[in-house]
Amino acid sequence: MCANSIVSLQGASKWYGKKPGVLDCNVDIPRGKITAFVGKNGAGKTTAIKLIMGYLRPTSGRVILNGVPRTMLTVNGSIGYLPESLRFPELYSVNQLFESLAGIRGLRYREVKEFLDREAELLELQAYRKKNLRSCSKGTRQKVGIIQAFMHNPQLVVMDEPTTGLDPAVRHRFFQLLRQRQSQGVSIIISSHNLKEIESQADYYLFFDQNRIIEAIDAEKLGSGGGTCILVDRDISSTLSPKLANLSATVVEGCKVLVSNEDFLNGVISLLIGAGLQVKNVLPRKSNLEDYFLNLLAEGSERG
């Protein structure tokens, strides 16, 4: 396990009978960063989260948390958790739930009241603090779940699909909250299948497909992997497309060519000039999260 990792998955697999949950996961999750688990529904994200939380035991391999092997008996006092499906005592009010959770975690309510007031204001929960949870909407319950995950000042917070039910304005404030806590040294793991929403919100991405982690990458490297865009003076003839394809290049608009492999850049430029086209500009193209993920899936299909 790397010294800068909060969690390490070492050959971790989980089977549900003959059905795989996750397979042979080997990754170090960085400490003090926001790490996003990205993948389609059913790709293995929730199983990986439950292994990290100790709610499931790996069929093989192991999970290391803060340098210590994870077991189902490990105390979760230093971890905050928001599951995909929330279940709270419905007869409690929001305030009563917070008070009860504080007691369970060995805290007095007055110790966390200032935090609760501040975060309830941020997530627009104040008007619902005295309301019965049974009468609260899905979005309101989700806000309660987010706040309780942070209320005991954990070192690690794990959140499974945390923005479910939140309106756009509150989602923006939620990500503000994540950055505030991350700046204070908290390590955060979130999962999402919404690629547009999670774009630019994490420092590190784990991509899941078919119950495996198929890629782990820093956000900075992700942004630089979009290839190079060449702009020419007029529309490119379709007769050039096969030759461009042999050089890992495609026409993305009438007068633009995207080169995905830098090794072929000079060859593509020579081909265009040889066809009588004038090159007006050559620019790096930033890769977005969706493009990167779809390319990974396409590469996996070609291999397998």
Tab-separated table of C-alpha atoms in Angstrom:
chain	number	residue	atom	x	y	z
A	1	MET	CA	0.000	0.000	0.000
A	2	CYS	CA	1.283	3.456	-0.956
A	3	ALA	CA	1.973	5.748	2.013
A	4	ASN	CA	-0.228	8.446	0.455
A	5	SER	CA	-3.233	6.121	0.103
A	6	ILE	CA	-6.285	6.112	2.355
A	7	VAL	CA	-7.606	2.847	0.858
A	8	SER	CA	-5.897	0.050	-1.034
A	9	LEU	CA	-7.683	-2.742	-2.893
A	10	GLN	CA	-5.300	-5.660	-3.335
A	11	GLY	CA	-6.617	-8.318	-5.688
A	12	ALA	CA	-10.074	-7.813	-4.184
A	13	SER	CA	-12.902	-9.835	-5.710
A	14	LYS	CA	-16.453	-10.430	-4.548
A	15	TRP	CA	-18.762	-13.127	-5.865
A	16	TYR	CA	-22.467	-13.475	-5.118
A	17	GLY	CA	-22.718	-17.201	-5.712
A	18	LYS	CA	-21.840	-17.538	-9.406
A	19	LYS	CA	-22.416	-13.864	-10.147
A	20	PRO	CA	-19.448	-11.464	-9.912
A	21	GLY	CA	-19.703	-8.233	-7.938
A	22	VAL	CA	-16.170	-6.978	-8.552
A	23	LEU	CA	-13.184	-8.852	-9.965
A	24	ASP	CA	-9.468	-8.567	-9.157
A	25	CYS	CA	-9.428	-4.908	-8.086
A	26	ASN	CA	-5.914	-3.542	-7.583
A	27	VAL	CA	-5.761	0.174	-6.847
A	28	ASP	CA	-4.558	2.709	-4.291
A	29	ILE	CA	-7.034	5.500	-3.535
A	30	PRO	CA	-5.181	8.734	-2.683
A	31	ARG	CA	-5.411	10.350	0.729
A	32	GLY	CA	-6.849	13.859	1.019
A	33	LYS	CA	-8.387	13.823	-2.459
A	34	ILE	CA	-11.831	13.476	-4.002
A	35	THR	CA	-11.955	10.153	-5.838
A	36	ALA	CA	-14.839	9.379	-8.192
A	37	PHE	CA	-16.014	5.866	-9.043
A	38	VAL	CA	-17.392	6.141	-12.583
A	39	GLY	CA	-19.323	3.512	-14.497
A	40	LYS	CA	-22.675	2.316	-15.713
A	41	ASN	CA	-25.244	0.914	-13.307
A	42	GLY	CA	-24.251	-2.609	-12.313
A	43	ALA	CA	-20.564	-2.124	-13.184
A	44	GLY	CA	-19.355	-2.893	-9.644
A	45	LYS	CA	-19.172	0.534	-7.987
A	46	THR	CA	-21.540	-0.203	-5.094
A	47	THR	CA	-19.926	-3.570	-4.370
A	48	ALA	CA	-16.508	-1.892	-4.208
A	49	ILE	CA	-17.914	0.697	-1.802
A	50	LYS	CA	-19.402	-1.988	0.455
A	51	LEU	CA	-16.043	-3.762	0.534
A	52	ILE	CA	-14.355	-0.526	1.597
A	53	MET	CA	-16.992	0.029	4.277
A	54	GLY	CA	-16.542	-3.524	5.580
A	55	TYR	CA	-20.181	-4.453	4.912
A	56	LEU	CA	-19.023	-7.205	2.550
A	57	ARG	CA	-16.085	-9.567	2.923
A	58	PRO	CA	-13.966	-10.111	-0.221
A	59	THR	CA	-14.185	-13.592	-1.701
A	60	SER	CA	-10.478	-13.221	-2.434
A	61	GLY	CA	-7.881	-10.502	-1.984
A	62	ARG	CA	-8.120	-7.834	0.690
A	63	VAL	CA	-8.968	-4.215	1.463
A	64	ILE	CA	-6.517	-2.034	3.410
A	65	LEU	CA	-7.842	1.055	5.196
A	66	ASN	CA	-5.340	3.465	6.728
A	67	GLY	CA	-2.715	0.738	6.633
A	68	VAL	CA	-4.903	-1.815	8.441
A	69	PRO	CA	-6.626	-4.824	6.799
A	70	ARG	CA	-10.376	-4.204	6.615
A	71	THR	CA	-12.720	-6.664	8.328
A	72	MET	CA	-16.429	-6.689	9.069
A	73	LEU	CA	-15.529	-6.011	12.725
A	74	THR	CA	-13.512	-2.849	12.016
A	75	VAL	CA	-15.020	0.175	13.750
A	76	ASN	CA	-16.219	2.863	11.329
A	77	GLY	CA	-15.826	5.793	13.719
A	78	SER	CA	-13.445	7.650	11.415
A	79	ILE	CA	-15.619	7.095	8.318
A	80	GLY	CA	-18.697	8.938	7.108
A	81	TYR	CA	-21.072	7.011	4.851
A	82	LEU	CA	-23.986	7.808	2.574
A	83	PRO	CA	-25.498	4.647	1.046
A	84	GLU	CA	-27.284	4.547	-2.286
A	85	SER	CA	-30.601	3.807	-0.543
A	86	LEU	CA	-31.313	5.789	2.639
A	87	ARG	CA	-33.399	4.361	5.461
A	88	PHE	CA	-34.091	6.560	8.489
A	89	PRO	CA	-36.569	6.124	11.379
A	90	GLU	CA	-39.583	7.845	9.837
A	91	LEU	CA	-41.138	8.973	13.119
A	92	TYR	CA	-38.070	11.083	13.971
A	93	SER	CA	-37.833	14.719	13.036
A	94	VAL	CA	-34.671	15.802	11.197
A	95	ASN	CA	-33.293	17.365	14.397
A	96	GLN	CA	-34.133	14.258	16.444
A	97	LEU	CA	-32.268	12.099	13.944
A	98	PHE	CA	-29.191	14.337	14.109
A	99	GLU	CA	-29.306	14.257	17.914
A	100	SER	CA	-29.618	10.470	17.949
A	101	LEU	CA	-26.754	9.993	15.487
A	102	ALA	CA	-24.563	12.356	17.485
A	103	GLY	CA	-25.148	10.244	20.602
A	104	ILE	CA	-24.406	6.996	18.754
A	105	ARG	CA	-21.106	8.509	17.605
A	106	GLY	CA	-20.160	9.590	21.107
A	107	LEU	CA	-20.866	13.293	20.552
A	108	ARG	CA	-23.045	15.754	22.415
A	109	TYR	CA	-25.578	17.558	20.281
A	110	ARG	CA	-24.238	20.959	21.255
A	111	GLU	CA	-20.815	19.916	19.916
A	112	VAL	CA	-22.202	19.496	16.411
A	113	LYS	CA	-24.995	22.097	16.422
A	114	GLU	CA	-22.877	24.826	14.851
A	115	PHE	CA	-21.831	22.459	12.067
A	116	LEU	CA	-25.425	21.314	11.527
A	117	ASP	CA	-26.715	24.885	11.365
A	118	ARG	CA	-24.055	25.900	8.851
A	119	GLU	CA	-24.465	22.926	6.520
A	120	ALA	CA	-28.271	22.967	6.759
A	121	GLU	CA	-28.138	26.571	5.600
A	122	LEU	CA	-25.799	25.680	2.747
A	123	LEU	CA	-28.015	22.813	1.513
A	124	GLU	CA	-31.317	24.650	2.147
A	125	LEU	CA	-32.446	22.267	4.885
A	126	GLN	CA	-33.200	24.766	7.661
A	127	ALA	CA	-36.947	24.954	7.010
A	128	TYR	CA	-37.278	21.188	7.442
A	129	ARG	CA	-35.312	20.670	10.669
A	130	LYS	CA	-38.431	20.146	12.816
A	131	LYS	CA	-40.341	18.128	10.224
A	132	ASN	CA	-41.034	14.420	10.520
A	133	LEU	CA	-38.829	12.392	8.153
A	134	ARG	CA	-41.887	10.548	6.877
A	135	SER	CA	-43.199	13.795	5.390
A	136	CYS	CA	-39.869	14.776	3.796
A	137	SER	CA	-39.208	14.438	0.075
A	138	LYS	CA	-36.472	12.263	-1.406
A	139	GLY	CA	-34.334	15.355	-1.983
A	140	THR	CA	-34.735	16.524	1.626
A	141	ARG	CA	-33.804	13.090	2.962
A	142	GLN	CA	-30.758	13.111	0.717
A	143	LYS	CA	-29.634	16.416	2.239
A	144	VAL	CA	-30.016	14.883	5.699
A	145	GLY	CA	-27.920	11.917	4.575
A	146	ILE	CA	-25.164	14.156	3.218
A	147	ILE	CA	-24.931	16.221	6.406
A	148	GLN	CA	-24.892	13.204	8.743
A	149	ALA	CA	-21.987	11.724	6.778
A	150	PHE	CA	-19.793	14.682	7.780
A	151	MET	CA	-21.128	15.543	11.242
A	152	HIS	CA	-18.562	13.539	13.281
A	153	ASN	CA	-15.544	15.016	11.441
A	154	PRO	CA	-14.467	11.764	9.749
A	155	GLN	CA	-11.123	11.225	8.001
A	156	LEU	CA	-12.819	9.423	5.099
A	157	VAL	CA	-16.286	9.966	3.625
A	158	VAL	CA	-17.792	7.426	1.209
A	159	MET	CA	-20.899	8.411	-0.763
A	160	ASP	CA	-22.840	6.232	-3.212
A	161	GLU	CA	-24.754	8.292	-5.816
A	162	PRO	CA	-24.937	11.287	-3.433
A	163	THR	CA	-26.742	13.760	-5.709
A	164	THR	CA	-29.842	11.621	-6.265
A	165	GLY	CA	-32.930	13.778	-5.759
A	166	LEU	CA	-31.051	17.089	-5.454
A	167	ASP	CA	-31.984	20.069	-7.613
A	168	PRO	CA	-29.232	21.747	-9.705
A	169	ALA	CA	-28.593	24.608	-7.259
A	170	VAL	CA	-28.204	22.268	-4.296
A	171	ARG	CA	-25.970	19.963	-6.347
A	172	HIS	CA	-23.643	22.905	-6.931
A	173	ARG	CA	-23.584	23.622	-3.185
A	174	PHE	CA	-23.002	19.956	-2.455
A	175	PHE	CA	-19.819	19.989	-4.522
A	176	GLN	CA	-18.805	23.191	-2.730
A	177	LEU	CA	-19.162	21.274	0.544
A	178	LEU	CA	-16.981	18.465	-0.790
A	179	ARG	CA	-14.220	20.894	-1.749
A	180	GLN	CA	-14.416	22.632	1.617
A	181	ARG	CA	-13.976	19.358	3.475
A	182	GLN	CA	-11.297	18.112	1.094
A	183	SER	CA	-9.317	21.324	1.691
A	184	GLN	CA	-9.370	20.389	5.398
A	185	GLY	CA	-7.705	17.049	4.685
A	186	VAL	CA	-10.762	14.797	4.407
A	187	SER	CA	-10.516	11.968	1.861
A	188	ILE	CA	-13.730	11.566	-0.134
A	189	ILE	CA	-14.992	8.759	-2.364
A	190	ILE	CA	-18.111	9.315	-4.443
A	191	SER	CA	-19.738	7.138	-7.078
A	192	SER	CA	-21.741	8.297	-10.060
A	193	HIS	CA	-23.020	7.101	-13.410
A	194	ASN	CA	-23.738	10.713	-14.439
A	195	LEU	CA	-20.597	11.639	-16.353
A	196	LYS	CA	-21.582	15.233	-17.086
A	197	GLU	CA	-22.272	15.928	-13.419
A	198	ILE	CA	-19.055	14.449	-12.079
A	199	GLU	CA	-16.872	16.138	-14.722
A	200	SER	CA	-14.190	18.338	-13.114
A	201	GLN	CA	-15.479	17.548	-9.607
A	202	ALA	CA	-12.835	14.986	-8.626
A	203	ASP	CA	-9.058	14.769	-8.355
A	204	TYR	CA	-8.845	11.091	-9.240
A	205	TYR	CA	-11.107	8.823	-11.290
A	206	LEU	CA	-11.648	5.065	-11.194
A	207	PHE	CA	-13.520	3.695	-14.205
A	208	PHE	CA	-15.580	0.521	-13.785
A	209	ASP	CA	-16.878	-1.793	-16.491
A	210	GLN	CA	-18.109	-5.384	-16.314
A	211	ASN	CA	-17.232	-5.613	-12.604
A	212	ARG	CA	-13.616	-4.559	-13.059
A	213	ILE	CA	-11.624	-1.367	-12.595
A	214	ILE	CA	-10.482	-0.750	-16.160
A	215	GLU	CA	-8.590	2.492	-15.529
A	216	ALA	CA	-7.395	4.775	-12.728
A	217	ILE	CA	-6.228	8.266	-13.652
A	218	ASP	CA	-5.485	11.695	-12.186
A	219	ALA	CA	-7.867	14.438	-13.285
A	220	GLU	CA	-4.949	16.476	-14.690
A	221	LYS	CA	-3.904	13.643	-16.995
A	222	LEU	CA	-7.504	13.057	-18.022
A	223	GLY	CA	-7.787	16.612	-19.360
A	224	SER	CA	-4.692	16.311	-21.511
A	225	GLY	CA	-5.627	13.148	-23.382
A	226	GLY	CA	-7.953	14.498	-26.054
A	227	GLY	CA	-5.570	14.425	-28.991
A	228	THR	CA	-4.828	17.250	-31.425
A	229	CYS	CA	-7.226	19.182	-33.640
A	230	ILE	CA	-6.058	20.389	-37.069
A	231	LEU	CA	-8.024	23.174	-38.771
A	232	VAL	CA	-7.730	23.488	-42.556
A	233	ASP	CA	-8.974	26.117	-45.002
A	234	ARG	CA	-11.900	24.168	-46.512
A	235	ASP	CA	-13.971	21.004	-46.216
A	236	ILE	CA	-12.023	17.759	-46.467
A	237	SER	CA	-12.921	15.307	-49.230
A	238	SER	CA	-14.375	12.000	-48.089
A	239	THR	CA	-11.787	10.237	-50.247
A	240	LEU	CA	-9.165	11.151	-47.620
A	241	SER	CA	-11.032	9.468	-44.753
A	242	PRO	CA	-9.519	5.959	-45.188
A	243	LYS	CA	-5.976	7.380	-45.335
A	244	LEU	CA	-6.644	9.533	-42.257
A	245	ALA	CA	-8.047	6.531	-40.393
A	246	ASN	CA	-4.775	4.666	-40.996
A	247	LEU	CA	-3.059	7.544	-39.163
A	248	SER	CA	-5.449	7.498	-36.151
A	249	ALA	CA	-7.207	10.612	-37.448
A	250	THR	CA	-10.861	11.376	-38.179
A	251	VAL	CA	-12.751	14.282	-39.726
A	252	VAL	CA	-14.850	15.693	-36.871
A	253	GLU	CA	-16.278	18.602	-38.859
A	254	GLY	CA	-15.977	19.556	-42.510
A	255	CYS	CA	-12.678	21.365	-42.059
A	256	LYS	CA	-11.391	19.856	-38.798
A	257	VAL	CA	-9.375	16.701	-38.219
A	258	LEU	CA	-8.847	15.078	-34.830
A	259	VAL	CA	-5.583	13.141	-34.397
A	260	SER	CA	-5.749	10.791	-31.414
A	261	ASN	CA	-2.133	9.544	-31.613
A	262	GLU	CA	0.575	12.219	-31.472
A	263	ASP	CA	3.031	9.906	-33.273
A	264	PHE	CA	1.021	10.343	-36.482
A	265	LEU	CA	0.553	14.122	-36.261
A	266	ASN	CA	3.261	15.053	-38.788
A	267	GLY	CA	2.054	12.368	-41.177
A	268	VAL	CA	-1.515	13.716	-41.041
A	269	ILE	CA	-0.330	17.274	-41.693
A	270	SER	CA	1.740	16.084	-44.678
A	271	LEU	CA	-1.261	14.177	-46.055
A	272	LEU	CA	-3.506	17.239	-45.801
A	273	ILE	CA	-0.957	19.535	-47.417
A	274	GLY	CA	-0.337	16.954	-50.164
A	275	ALA	CA	-4.081	17.012	-50.899
A	276	GLY	CA	-3.894	20.752	-51.536
A	277	LEU	CA	-5.302	21.860	-48.167
A	278	GLN	CA	-3.848	24.732	-46.165
A	279	VAL	CA	-3.339	24.088	-42.442
A	280	LYS	CA	-4.608	27.132	-40.549
A	281	ASN	CA	-4.147	25.966	-36.940
A	282	VAL	CA	-3.034	23.031	-34.801
A	283	LEU	CA	-4.462	22.923	-31.274
A	284	PRO	CA	-4.488	20.412	-28.398
A	285	ARG	CA	-7.983	19.127	-27.666
A	286	LYS	CA	-8.914	18.496	-24.070
A	287	SER	CA	-10.566	15.170	-23.357
A	288	ASN	CA	-13.815	15.286	-21.401
A	289	LEU	CA	-14.896	12.556	-19.033
A	290	GLU	CA	-17.519	11.099	-21.338
A	291	ASP	CA	-15.131	10.879	-24.307
A	292	TYR	CA	-12.488	9.227	-22.158
A	293	PHE	CA	-14.872	6.670	-20.685
A	294	LEU	CA	-16.447	5.790	-24.032
A	295	ASN	CA	-12.978	5.317	-25.531
A	296	LEU	CA	-12.100	2.942	-22.690
A	297	LEU	CA	-15.265	0.937	-23.341
A	298	ALA	CA	-14.517	0.822	-27.077
A	299	GLU	CA	-10.958	-0.374	-26.436
A	300	GLY	CA	-12.300	-3.059	-24.108
A	301	SER	CA	-14.761	-4.259	-26.771
A	302	GLU	CA	-11.972	-4.494	-29.346
A	303	ARG	CA	-9.821	-6.546	-26.958
A	304	GLY	CA	-12.540	-8.803	-25.860
